[in-house]
CSV table of C-alpha atoms and ligand atoms in Angstrom, one decimal:
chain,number,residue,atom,x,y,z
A,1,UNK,CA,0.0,0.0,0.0
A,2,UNK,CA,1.5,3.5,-1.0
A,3,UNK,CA,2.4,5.4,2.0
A,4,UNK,CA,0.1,8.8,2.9
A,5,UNK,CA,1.8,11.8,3.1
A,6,UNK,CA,1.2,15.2,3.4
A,7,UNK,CA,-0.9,16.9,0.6
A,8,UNK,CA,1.2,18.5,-1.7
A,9,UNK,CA,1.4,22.2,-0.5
A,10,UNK,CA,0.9,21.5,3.2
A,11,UNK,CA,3.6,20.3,5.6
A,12,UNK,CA,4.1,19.5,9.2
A,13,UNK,CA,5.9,21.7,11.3
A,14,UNK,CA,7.4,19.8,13.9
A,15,UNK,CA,9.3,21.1,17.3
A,16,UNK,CA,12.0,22.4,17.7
A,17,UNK,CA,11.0,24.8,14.6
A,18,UNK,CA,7.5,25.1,16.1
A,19,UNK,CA,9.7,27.3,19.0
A,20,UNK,CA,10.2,29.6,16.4
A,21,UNK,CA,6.7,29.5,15.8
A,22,UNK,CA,5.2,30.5,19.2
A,23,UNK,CA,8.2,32.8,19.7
A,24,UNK,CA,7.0,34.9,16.7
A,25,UNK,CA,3.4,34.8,18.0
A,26,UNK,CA,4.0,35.5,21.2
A,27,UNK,CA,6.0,38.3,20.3
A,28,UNK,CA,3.1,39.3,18.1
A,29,UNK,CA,0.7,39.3,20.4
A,30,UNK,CA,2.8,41.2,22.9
A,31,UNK,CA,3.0,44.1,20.5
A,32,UNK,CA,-1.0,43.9,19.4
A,33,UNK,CA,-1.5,44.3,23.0
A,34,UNK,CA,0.5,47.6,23.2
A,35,UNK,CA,-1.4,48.9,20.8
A,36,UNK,CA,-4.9,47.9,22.8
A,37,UNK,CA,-5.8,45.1,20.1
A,38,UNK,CA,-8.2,42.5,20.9
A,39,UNK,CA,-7.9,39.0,19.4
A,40,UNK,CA,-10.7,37.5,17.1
A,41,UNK,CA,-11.1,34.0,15.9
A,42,UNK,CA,-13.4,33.3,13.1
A,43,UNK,CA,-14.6,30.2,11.6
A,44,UNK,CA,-12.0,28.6,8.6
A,45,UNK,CA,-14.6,27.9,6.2
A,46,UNK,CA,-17.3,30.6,5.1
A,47,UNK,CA,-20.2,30.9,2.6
A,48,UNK,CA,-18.5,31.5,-0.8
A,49,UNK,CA,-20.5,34.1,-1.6
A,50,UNK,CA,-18.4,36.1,1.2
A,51,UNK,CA,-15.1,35.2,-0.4
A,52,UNK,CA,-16.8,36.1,-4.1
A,53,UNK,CA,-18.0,39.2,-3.0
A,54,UNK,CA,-15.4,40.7,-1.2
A,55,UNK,CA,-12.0,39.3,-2.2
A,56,UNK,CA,-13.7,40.1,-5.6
A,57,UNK,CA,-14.4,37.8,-8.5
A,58,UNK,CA,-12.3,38.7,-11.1
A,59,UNK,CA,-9.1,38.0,-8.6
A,60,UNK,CA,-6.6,34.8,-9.0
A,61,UNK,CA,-7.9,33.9,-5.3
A,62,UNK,CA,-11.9,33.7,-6.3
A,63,UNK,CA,-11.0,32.7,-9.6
A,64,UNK,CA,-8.6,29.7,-9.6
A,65,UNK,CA,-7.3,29.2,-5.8
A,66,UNK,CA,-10.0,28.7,-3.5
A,67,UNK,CA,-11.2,25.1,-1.8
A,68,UNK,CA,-14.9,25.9,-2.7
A,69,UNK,CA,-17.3,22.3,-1.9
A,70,UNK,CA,-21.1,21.8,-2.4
A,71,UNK,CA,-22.2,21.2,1.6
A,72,UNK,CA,-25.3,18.5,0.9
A,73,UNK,CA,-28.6,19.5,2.2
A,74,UNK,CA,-29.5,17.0,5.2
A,75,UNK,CA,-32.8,17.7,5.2
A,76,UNK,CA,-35.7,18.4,2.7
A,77,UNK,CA,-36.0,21.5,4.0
A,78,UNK,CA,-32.5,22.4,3.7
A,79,UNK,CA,-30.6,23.9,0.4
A,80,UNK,CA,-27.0,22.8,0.0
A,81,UNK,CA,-24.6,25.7,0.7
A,82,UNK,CA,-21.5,26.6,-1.1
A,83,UNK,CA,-19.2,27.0,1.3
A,84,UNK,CA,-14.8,27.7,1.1
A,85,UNK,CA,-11.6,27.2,3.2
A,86,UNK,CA,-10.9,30.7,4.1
A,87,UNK,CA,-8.1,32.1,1.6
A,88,UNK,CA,-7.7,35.1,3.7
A,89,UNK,CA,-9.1,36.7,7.0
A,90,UNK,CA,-10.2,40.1,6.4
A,91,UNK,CA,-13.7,39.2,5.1
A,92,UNK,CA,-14.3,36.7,7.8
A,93,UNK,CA,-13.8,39.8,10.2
A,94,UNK,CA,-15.7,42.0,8.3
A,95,UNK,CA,-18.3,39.5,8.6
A,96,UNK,CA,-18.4,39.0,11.9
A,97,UNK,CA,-18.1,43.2,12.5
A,98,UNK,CA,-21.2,43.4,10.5
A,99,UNK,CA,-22.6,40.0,12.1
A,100,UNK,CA,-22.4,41.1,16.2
A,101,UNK,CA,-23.0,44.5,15.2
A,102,UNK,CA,-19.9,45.5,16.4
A,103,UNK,CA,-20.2,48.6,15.3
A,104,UNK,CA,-23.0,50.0,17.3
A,105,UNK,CA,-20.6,50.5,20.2
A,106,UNK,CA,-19.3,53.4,18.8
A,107,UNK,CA,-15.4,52.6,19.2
A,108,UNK,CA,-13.1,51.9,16.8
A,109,UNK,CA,-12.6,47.9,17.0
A,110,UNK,CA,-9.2,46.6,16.8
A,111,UNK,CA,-8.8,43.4,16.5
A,112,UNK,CA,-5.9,40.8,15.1
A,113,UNK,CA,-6.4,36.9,14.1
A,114,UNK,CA,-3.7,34.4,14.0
A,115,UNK,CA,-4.6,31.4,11.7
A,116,UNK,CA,-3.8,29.2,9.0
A,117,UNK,CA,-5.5,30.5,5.4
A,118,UNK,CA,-6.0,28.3,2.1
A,119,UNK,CA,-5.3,28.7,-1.3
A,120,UNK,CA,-4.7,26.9,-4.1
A,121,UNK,CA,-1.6,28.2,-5.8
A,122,UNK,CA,1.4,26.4,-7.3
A,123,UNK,CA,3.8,25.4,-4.1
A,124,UNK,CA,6.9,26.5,-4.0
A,125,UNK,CA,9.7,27.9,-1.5
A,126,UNK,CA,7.3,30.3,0.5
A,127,UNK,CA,4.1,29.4,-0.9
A,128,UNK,CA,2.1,27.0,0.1
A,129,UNK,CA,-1.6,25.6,0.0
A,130,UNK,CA,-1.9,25.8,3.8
A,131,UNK,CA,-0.3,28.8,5.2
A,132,UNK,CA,-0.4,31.0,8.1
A,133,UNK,CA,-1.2,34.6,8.4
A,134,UNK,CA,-0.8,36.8,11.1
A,135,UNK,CA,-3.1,40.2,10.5
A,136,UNK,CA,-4.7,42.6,12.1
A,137,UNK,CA,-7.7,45.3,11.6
A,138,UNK,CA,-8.9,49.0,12.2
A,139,UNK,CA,-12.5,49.2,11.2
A,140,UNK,CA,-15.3,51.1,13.0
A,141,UNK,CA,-18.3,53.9,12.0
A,142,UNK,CA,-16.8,57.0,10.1
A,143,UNK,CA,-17.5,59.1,13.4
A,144,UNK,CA,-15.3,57.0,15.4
A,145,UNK,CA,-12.3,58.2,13.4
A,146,UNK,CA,-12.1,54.9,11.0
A,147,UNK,CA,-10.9,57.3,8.1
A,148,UNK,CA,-8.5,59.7,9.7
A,149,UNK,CA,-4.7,59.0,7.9
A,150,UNK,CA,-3.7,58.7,11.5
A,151,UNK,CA,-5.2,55.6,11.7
A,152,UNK,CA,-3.1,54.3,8.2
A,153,UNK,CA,0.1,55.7,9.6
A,154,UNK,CA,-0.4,54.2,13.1
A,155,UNK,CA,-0.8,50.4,11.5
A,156,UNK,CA,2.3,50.5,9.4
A,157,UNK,CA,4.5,52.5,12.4
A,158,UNK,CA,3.0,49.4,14.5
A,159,UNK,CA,4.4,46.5,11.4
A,160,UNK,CA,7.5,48.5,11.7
A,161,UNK,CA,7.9,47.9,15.5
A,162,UNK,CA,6.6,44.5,15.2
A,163,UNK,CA,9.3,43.8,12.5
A,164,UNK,CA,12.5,45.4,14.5
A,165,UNK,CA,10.8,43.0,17.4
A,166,UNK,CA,11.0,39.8,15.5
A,167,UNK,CA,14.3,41.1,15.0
A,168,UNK,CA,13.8,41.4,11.3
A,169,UNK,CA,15.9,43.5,9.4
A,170,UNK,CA,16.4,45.2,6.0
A,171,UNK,CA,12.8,45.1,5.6
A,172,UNK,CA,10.9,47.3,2.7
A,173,UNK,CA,7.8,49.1,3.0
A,174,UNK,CA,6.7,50.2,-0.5
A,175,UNK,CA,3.4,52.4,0.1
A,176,UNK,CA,0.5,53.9,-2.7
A,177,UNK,CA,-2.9,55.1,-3.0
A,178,UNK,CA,-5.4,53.4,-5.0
A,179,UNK,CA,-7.8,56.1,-4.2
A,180,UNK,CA,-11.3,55.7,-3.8
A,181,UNK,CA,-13.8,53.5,-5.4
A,182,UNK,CA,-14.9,56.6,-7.3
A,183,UNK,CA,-11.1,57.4,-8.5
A,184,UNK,CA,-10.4,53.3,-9.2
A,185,UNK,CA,-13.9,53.6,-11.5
A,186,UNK,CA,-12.0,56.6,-13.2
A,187,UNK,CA,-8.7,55.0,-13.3
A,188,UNK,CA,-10.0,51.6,-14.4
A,189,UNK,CA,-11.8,53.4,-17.5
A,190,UNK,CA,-8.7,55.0,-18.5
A,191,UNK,CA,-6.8,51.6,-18.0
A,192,UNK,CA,-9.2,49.7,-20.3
A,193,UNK,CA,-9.0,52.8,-22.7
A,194,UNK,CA,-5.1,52.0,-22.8
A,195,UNK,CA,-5.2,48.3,-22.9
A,196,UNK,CA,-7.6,48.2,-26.1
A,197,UNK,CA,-4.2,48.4,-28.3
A,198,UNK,CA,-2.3,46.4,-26.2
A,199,UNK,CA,-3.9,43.8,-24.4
A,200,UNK,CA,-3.9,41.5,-27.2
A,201,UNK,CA,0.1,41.2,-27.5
A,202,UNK,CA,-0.8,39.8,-23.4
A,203,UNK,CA,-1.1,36.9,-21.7
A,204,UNK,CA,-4.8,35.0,-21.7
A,205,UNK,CA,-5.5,36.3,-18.4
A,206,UNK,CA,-4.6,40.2,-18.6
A,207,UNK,CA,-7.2,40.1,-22.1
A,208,UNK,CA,-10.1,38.8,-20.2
A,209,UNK,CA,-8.9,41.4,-17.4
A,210,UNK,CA,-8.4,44.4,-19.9
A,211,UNK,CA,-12.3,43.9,-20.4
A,212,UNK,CA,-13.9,42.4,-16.7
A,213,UNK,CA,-11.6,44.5,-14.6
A,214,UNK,CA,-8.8,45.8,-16.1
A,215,UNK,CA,-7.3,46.9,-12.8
A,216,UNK,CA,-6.0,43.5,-12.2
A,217,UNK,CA,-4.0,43.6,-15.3
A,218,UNK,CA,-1.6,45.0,-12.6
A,219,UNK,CA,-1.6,42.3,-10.4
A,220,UNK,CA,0.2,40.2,-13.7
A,221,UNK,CA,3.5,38.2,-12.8
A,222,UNK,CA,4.0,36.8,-16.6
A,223,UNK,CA,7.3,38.1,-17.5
A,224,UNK,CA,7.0,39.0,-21.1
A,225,UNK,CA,3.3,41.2,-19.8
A,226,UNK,CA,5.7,43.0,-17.6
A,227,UNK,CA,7.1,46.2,-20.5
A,228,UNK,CA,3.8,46.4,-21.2
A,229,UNK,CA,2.5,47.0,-17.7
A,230,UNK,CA,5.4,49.9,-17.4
A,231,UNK,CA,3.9,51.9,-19.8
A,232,UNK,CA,0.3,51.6,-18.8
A,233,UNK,CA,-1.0,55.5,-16.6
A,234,UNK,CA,-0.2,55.0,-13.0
A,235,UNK,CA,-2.9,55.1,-10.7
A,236,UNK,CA,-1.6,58.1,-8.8
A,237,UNK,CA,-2.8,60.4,-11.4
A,238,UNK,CA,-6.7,59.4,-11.6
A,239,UNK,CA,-6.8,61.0,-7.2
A,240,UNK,CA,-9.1,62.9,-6.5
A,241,UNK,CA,-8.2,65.8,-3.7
A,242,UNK,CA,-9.3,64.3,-1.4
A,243,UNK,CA,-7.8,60.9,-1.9
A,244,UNK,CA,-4.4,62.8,-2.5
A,245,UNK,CA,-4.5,64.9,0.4
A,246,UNK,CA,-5.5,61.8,2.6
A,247,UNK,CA,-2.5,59.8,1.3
A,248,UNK,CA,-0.6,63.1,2.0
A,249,UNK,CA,-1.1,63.4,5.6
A,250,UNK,CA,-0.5,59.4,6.0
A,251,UNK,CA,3.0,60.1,4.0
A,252,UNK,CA,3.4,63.1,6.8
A,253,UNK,CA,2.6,61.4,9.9
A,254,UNK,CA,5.2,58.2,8.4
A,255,UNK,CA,7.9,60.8,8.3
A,256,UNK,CA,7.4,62.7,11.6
A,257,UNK,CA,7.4,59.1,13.4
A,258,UNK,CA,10.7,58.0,11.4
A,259,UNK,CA,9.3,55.1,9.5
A,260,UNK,CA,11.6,54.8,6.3
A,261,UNK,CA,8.8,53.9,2.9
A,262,UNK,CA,9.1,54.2,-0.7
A,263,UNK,CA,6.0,55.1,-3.0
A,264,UNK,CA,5.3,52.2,-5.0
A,265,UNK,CA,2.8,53.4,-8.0
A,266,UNK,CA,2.3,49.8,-9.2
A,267,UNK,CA,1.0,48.5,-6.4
A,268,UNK,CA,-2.6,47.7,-6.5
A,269,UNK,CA,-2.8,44.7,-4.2
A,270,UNK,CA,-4.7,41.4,-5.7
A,271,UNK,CA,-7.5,42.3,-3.4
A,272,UNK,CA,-10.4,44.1,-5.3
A,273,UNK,CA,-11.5,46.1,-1.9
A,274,UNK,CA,-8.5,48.1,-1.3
A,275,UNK,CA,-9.4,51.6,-1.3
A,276,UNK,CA,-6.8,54.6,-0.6
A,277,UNK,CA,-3.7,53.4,1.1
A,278,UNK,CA,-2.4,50.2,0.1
A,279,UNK,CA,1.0,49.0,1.3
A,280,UNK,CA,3.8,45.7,1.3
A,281,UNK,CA,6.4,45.0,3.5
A,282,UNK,CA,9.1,42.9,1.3
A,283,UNK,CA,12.2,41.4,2.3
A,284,UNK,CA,15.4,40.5,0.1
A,285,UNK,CA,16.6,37.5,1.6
A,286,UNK,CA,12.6,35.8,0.5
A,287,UNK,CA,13.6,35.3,-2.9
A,288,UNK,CA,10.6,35.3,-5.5
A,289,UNK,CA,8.3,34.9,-2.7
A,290,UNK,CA,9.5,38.1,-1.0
A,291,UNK,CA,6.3,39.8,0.7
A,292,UNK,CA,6.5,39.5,4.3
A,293,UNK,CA,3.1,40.8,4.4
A,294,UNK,CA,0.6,43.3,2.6
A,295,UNK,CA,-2.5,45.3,3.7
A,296,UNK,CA,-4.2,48.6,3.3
A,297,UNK,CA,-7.6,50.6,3.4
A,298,UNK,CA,-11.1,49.0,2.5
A,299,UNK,CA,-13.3,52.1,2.9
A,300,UNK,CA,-16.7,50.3,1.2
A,301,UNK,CA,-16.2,46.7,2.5
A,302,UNK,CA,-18.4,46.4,4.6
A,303,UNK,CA,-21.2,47.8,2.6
A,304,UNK,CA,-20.2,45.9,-0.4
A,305,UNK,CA,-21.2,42.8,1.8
A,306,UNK,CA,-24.2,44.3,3.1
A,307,UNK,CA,-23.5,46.1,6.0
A,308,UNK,CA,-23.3,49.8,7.3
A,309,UNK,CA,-20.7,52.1,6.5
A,310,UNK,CA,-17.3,51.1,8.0
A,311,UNK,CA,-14.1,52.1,6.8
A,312,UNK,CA,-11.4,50.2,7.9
A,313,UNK,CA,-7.4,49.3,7.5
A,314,UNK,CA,-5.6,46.0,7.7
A,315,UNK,CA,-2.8,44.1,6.8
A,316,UNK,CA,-2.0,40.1,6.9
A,317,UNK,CA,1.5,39.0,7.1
A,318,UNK,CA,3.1,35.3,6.5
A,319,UNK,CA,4.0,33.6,9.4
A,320,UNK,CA,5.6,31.4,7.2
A,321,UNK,CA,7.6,33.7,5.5
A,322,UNK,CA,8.7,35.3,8.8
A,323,UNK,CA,10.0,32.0,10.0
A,324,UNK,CA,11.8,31.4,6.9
A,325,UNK,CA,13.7,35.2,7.1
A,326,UNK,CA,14.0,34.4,10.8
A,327,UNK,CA,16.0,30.6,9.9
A,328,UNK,CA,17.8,32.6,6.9
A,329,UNK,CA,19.6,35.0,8.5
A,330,UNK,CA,20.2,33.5,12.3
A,331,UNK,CA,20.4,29.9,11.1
A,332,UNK,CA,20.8,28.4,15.0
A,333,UNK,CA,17.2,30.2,15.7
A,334,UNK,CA,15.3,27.2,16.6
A,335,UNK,CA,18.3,24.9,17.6
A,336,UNK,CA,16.7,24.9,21.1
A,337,UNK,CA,19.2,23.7,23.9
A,338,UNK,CA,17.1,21.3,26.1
A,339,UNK,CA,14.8,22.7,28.6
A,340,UNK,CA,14.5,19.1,30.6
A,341,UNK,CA,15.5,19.8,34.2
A,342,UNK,CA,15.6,16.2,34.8
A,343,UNK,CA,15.1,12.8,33.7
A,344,UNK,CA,13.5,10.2,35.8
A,345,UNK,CA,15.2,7.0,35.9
A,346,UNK,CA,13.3,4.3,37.9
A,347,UNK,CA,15.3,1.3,38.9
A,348,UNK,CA,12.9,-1.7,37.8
A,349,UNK,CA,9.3,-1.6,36.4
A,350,UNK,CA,8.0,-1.9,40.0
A,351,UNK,CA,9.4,1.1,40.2
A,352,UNK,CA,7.5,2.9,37.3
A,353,UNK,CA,4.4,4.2,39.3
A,354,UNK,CA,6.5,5.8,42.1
A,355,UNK,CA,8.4,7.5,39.4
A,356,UNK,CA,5.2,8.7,38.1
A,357,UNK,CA,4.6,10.2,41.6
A,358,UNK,CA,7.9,11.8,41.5
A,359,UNK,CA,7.5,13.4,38.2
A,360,UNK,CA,4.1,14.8,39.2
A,361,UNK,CA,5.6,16.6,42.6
A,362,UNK,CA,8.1,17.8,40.1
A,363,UNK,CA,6.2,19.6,37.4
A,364,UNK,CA,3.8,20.6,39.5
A,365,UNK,CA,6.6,22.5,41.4
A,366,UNK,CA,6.8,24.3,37.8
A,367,UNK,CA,10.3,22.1,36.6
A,368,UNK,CA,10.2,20.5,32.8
A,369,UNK,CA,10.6,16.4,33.7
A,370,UNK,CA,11.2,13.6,31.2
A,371,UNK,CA,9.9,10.0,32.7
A,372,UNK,CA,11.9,7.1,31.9
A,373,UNK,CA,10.6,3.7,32.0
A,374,UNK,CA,12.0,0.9,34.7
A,375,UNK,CA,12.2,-1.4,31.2
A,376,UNK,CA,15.1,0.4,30.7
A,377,UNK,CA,18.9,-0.8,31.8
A,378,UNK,CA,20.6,2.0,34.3
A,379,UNK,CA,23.2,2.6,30.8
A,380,UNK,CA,20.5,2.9,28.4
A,381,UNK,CA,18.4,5.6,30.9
A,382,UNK,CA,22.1,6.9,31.4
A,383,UNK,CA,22.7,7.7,27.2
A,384,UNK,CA,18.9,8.5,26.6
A,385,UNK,CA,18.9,11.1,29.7
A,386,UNK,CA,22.4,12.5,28.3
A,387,UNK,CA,20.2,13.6,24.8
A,388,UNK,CA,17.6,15.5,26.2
A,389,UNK,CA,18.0,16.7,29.7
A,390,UNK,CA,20.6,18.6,32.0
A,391,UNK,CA,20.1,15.9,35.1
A,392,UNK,CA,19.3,12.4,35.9
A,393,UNK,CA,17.6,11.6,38.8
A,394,UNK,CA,18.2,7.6,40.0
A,395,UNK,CA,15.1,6.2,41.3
A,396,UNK,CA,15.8,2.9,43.4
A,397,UNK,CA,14.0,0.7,46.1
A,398,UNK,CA,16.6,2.6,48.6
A,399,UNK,CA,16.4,6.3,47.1
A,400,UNK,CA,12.2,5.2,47.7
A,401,UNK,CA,12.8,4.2,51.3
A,402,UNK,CA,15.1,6.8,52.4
A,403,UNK,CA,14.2,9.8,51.0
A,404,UNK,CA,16.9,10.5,49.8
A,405,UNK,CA,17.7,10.7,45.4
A,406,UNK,CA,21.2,10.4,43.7
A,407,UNK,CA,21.3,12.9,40.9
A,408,UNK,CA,24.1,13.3,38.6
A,409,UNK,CA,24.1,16.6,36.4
A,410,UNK,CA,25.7,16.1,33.0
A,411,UNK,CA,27.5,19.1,32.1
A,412,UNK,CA,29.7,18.7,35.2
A,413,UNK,CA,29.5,15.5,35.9
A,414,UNK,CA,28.9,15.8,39.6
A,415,UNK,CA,26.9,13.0,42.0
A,416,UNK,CA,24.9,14.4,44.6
A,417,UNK,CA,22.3,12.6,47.3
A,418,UNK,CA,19.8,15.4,47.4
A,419,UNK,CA,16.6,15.5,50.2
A,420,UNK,CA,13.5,14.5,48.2
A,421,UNK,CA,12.2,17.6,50.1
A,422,UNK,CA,14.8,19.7,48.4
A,423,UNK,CA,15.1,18.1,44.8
A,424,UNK,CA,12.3,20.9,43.3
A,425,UNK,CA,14.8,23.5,44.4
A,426,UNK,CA,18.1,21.8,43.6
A,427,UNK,CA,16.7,20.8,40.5
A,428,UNK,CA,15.4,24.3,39.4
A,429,UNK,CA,19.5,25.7,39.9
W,1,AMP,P1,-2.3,38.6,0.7
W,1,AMP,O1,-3.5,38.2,1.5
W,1,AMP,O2,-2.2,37.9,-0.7
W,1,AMP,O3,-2.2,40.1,0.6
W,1,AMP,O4,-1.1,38.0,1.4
W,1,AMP,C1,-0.6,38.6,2.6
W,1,AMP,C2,0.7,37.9,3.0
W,1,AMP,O5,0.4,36.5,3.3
W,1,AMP,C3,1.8,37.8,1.9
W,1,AMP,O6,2.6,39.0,2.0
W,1,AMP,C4,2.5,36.6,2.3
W,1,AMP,O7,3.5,36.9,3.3
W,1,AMP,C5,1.5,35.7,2.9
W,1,AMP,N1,1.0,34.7,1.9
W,1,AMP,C6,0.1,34.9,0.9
W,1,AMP,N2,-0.1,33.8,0.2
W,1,AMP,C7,0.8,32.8,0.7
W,1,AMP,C8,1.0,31.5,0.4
W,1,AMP,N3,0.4,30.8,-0.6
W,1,AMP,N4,2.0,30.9,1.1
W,1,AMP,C9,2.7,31.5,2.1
W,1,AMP,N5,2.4,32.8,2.5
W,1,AMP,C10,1.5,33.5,1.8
């Protein structure tokens, strides 16, 4: 029988990477604090219709990459249901805002997610099928303050704190405006306008796009479409006043705090509700795969998936891509040296459940305890204690009786009879 593995595109991640792992969300979730964020967990699968709606048809997610299944009605009564592994977060949240009426509080909510997302691209170094995203969003009632360029420039000054915390460096923040939904209407015209002559020397994809939505013509990573997409009008000239002066006073309040950017016209973001600001952190050592994480404004979100008016800014970063800069550039990262305090050898099997008793007094004291097994010869508990913990701690018929333990600490090599009373203590040294 052929052996199971993993689907192609999803992997295991097994300790002692997974350190790295919590490290990095721990850290995250230190920093989301700071900034008074609250944490929200929302279901992995949704109606499709959410995904369709939001993300946007015309996009490479709704189009070609999502896990989209039939659900079968159980009941007469019941219609089957479309329904799709999450590709991405912000729409669940949106959801739920508009769902638990979150908005009716008045306050701006704040909240992050930390979660695995689905999509179904071609795998590669970076990309996977299953991956993790770590994102956060700013979305409340316009009198709240949901709009204000503060609000933009806070976000990324809060990714660039995050970063320097992960101790990430030589990151990138390229930043645009893709102006409102009334400037992208204008801009899109004049794209499609352009791409008439020239859509035809493109790729299958950009012609259907130079006519659906010619905005995602942008979002192209053919090669040979790429001269062509240099000389197509950049977005920045189709803002409005308002969108400009909006994007102004985010540029302003990124300079007063010190947060390094460079304006990226190009960037549109494969998301169709980006409105305004729209950003990408990259980072060099990535490879082709090099966006640590992207977000921006969705000013008509919430509306566009029937609920009130609630502008709001996000951004979703790859967990997976953050352990893979992490591993690149400090390549002992997740090398962990053991944590065991002690290993429990018991001398016999009849020894086994006292040994259990032992182990529990232990880690309840708060120590980290690996339990042999009384199976084991005093040499083989010796050479497997050795591998993973700092101390063994001999558990005999007389250590039982008396009290009192031998331990013998490895790095020194020293024997010690040690009060059963006073092993927690010793132990913790
Ligand atoms: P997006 O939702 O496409 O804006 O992606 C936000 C971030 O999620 C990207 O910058 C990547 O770091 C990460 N990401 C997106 N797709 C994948 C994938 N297939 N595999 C790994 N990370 C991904």
């Amino acid at each position: 029988m052929a052996t199971l593995k993993a689907v192609r595109g999803t992997r295991d991640l097994l300790p002692p990477e997974t350190e790295l792992w919590n490290r990095i969300e721990a850290t995250a979730r230190q920093v989301f604090a700071r900034y008074h964020f609250g944490e929200i967990r929302t279901p992995i699968f949704e109606d499709t219709s959410l995904f369709a709606r939001s993300v946007g048809e015309e996009t490479d997610i709704v189009s070609k990459e999502m896990y989209t299944w039939e659900d079968r009605a159980r009941a007469l009564s019941e219609k089957a249901q479309s329904l799709t592994l999450r590709p991405e977060n912000t729409a669940g949240v949106v959801r739920a805002y508009i769902e638990h009426k979150l908005g009716e509080s008045g306050q701006l909510q704040k909240l992050y997610y930390i979660g695995p997302q689905f999509r179904r691209e071609r795998p590669q170094k970076g990309r996977y099928r299953q991956f993790w995203q770590i994102g956060a969003e700013v979305i409340g009632p316009p009198f709240a303050g949901s709009e204000s360029p503060l609000r933009d420039a806070e976000v990324l000054e809060m990714l660039a704190t995050l970063l320097d915390e992960l101790g990430i460096d030589g990151w990138n923040l390229e930043l645009n405006s893709v102006g409102s939904s009334a400037d992208r209407a204008r801009y899109n015209d004049v794209l499609r306008a352009a791409l008439v002559e020239i859509a035809p020397k493109m790729c299958a994809d950009c012609q259907r796009r130079a006519v659906t939505n010619p905005l995602r013509v942008l979002d192209c990573k053919v090669p040979e479409d790429q001269p062509i997409i240099d000389t197509l009008p950049k977005i920045t000239d189709s803002l409005d006043q308002e969108s400009k002066d909006h994007f102004a006073a985010v540029t302003a309040a990124l300079d007063a705090a010190g947060v390094p950017y460079k304006l990226n016209p190009r960037l549109v973001r494969g998301l169709d509700y980006y409105t305004r600001t729209t950003f990408e952190f990259t980072h060099g050592g990535l490879g082709a795969q090099n966006a640590l994480l992207g977000g921006g404004r969705y000013d008509g979100l919430s509306e566009a998936i029937g609920g009130p008016k609630a502008p709001g800014i996000g951004f979703a970063m790859g967990l997976d891509r953050l352990v893979l800069t992490l591993q690149a550039t400090e390549p002992n990262q997740d090398a962990a040296p053991p944590q065991v305090h002690a290993y429990i050898a018991p001398l016999g099997e009849n020894l086994n459940a006292a040994a259990l008793v032992l182990a529990r007094e232990l880690r309840r004291a708060g120590l980290s305890i690996e339990l042999g097994d009384g199976s084991f010869r005093l040499k083989k508990s010796f050479e497997t204690a050795d591998k993973v913990a700092r101390r063994i701690v001999i558990l005999g018929e007389d250590e039982l009786q008396s009290g009192i333990l031998t331990v013998k600490d490895f790095s020194t090599g020293t024997q010690s009879k040690i009060p059963r009373a006073e092993l927690a203590s010793f132990l913790a040294l």
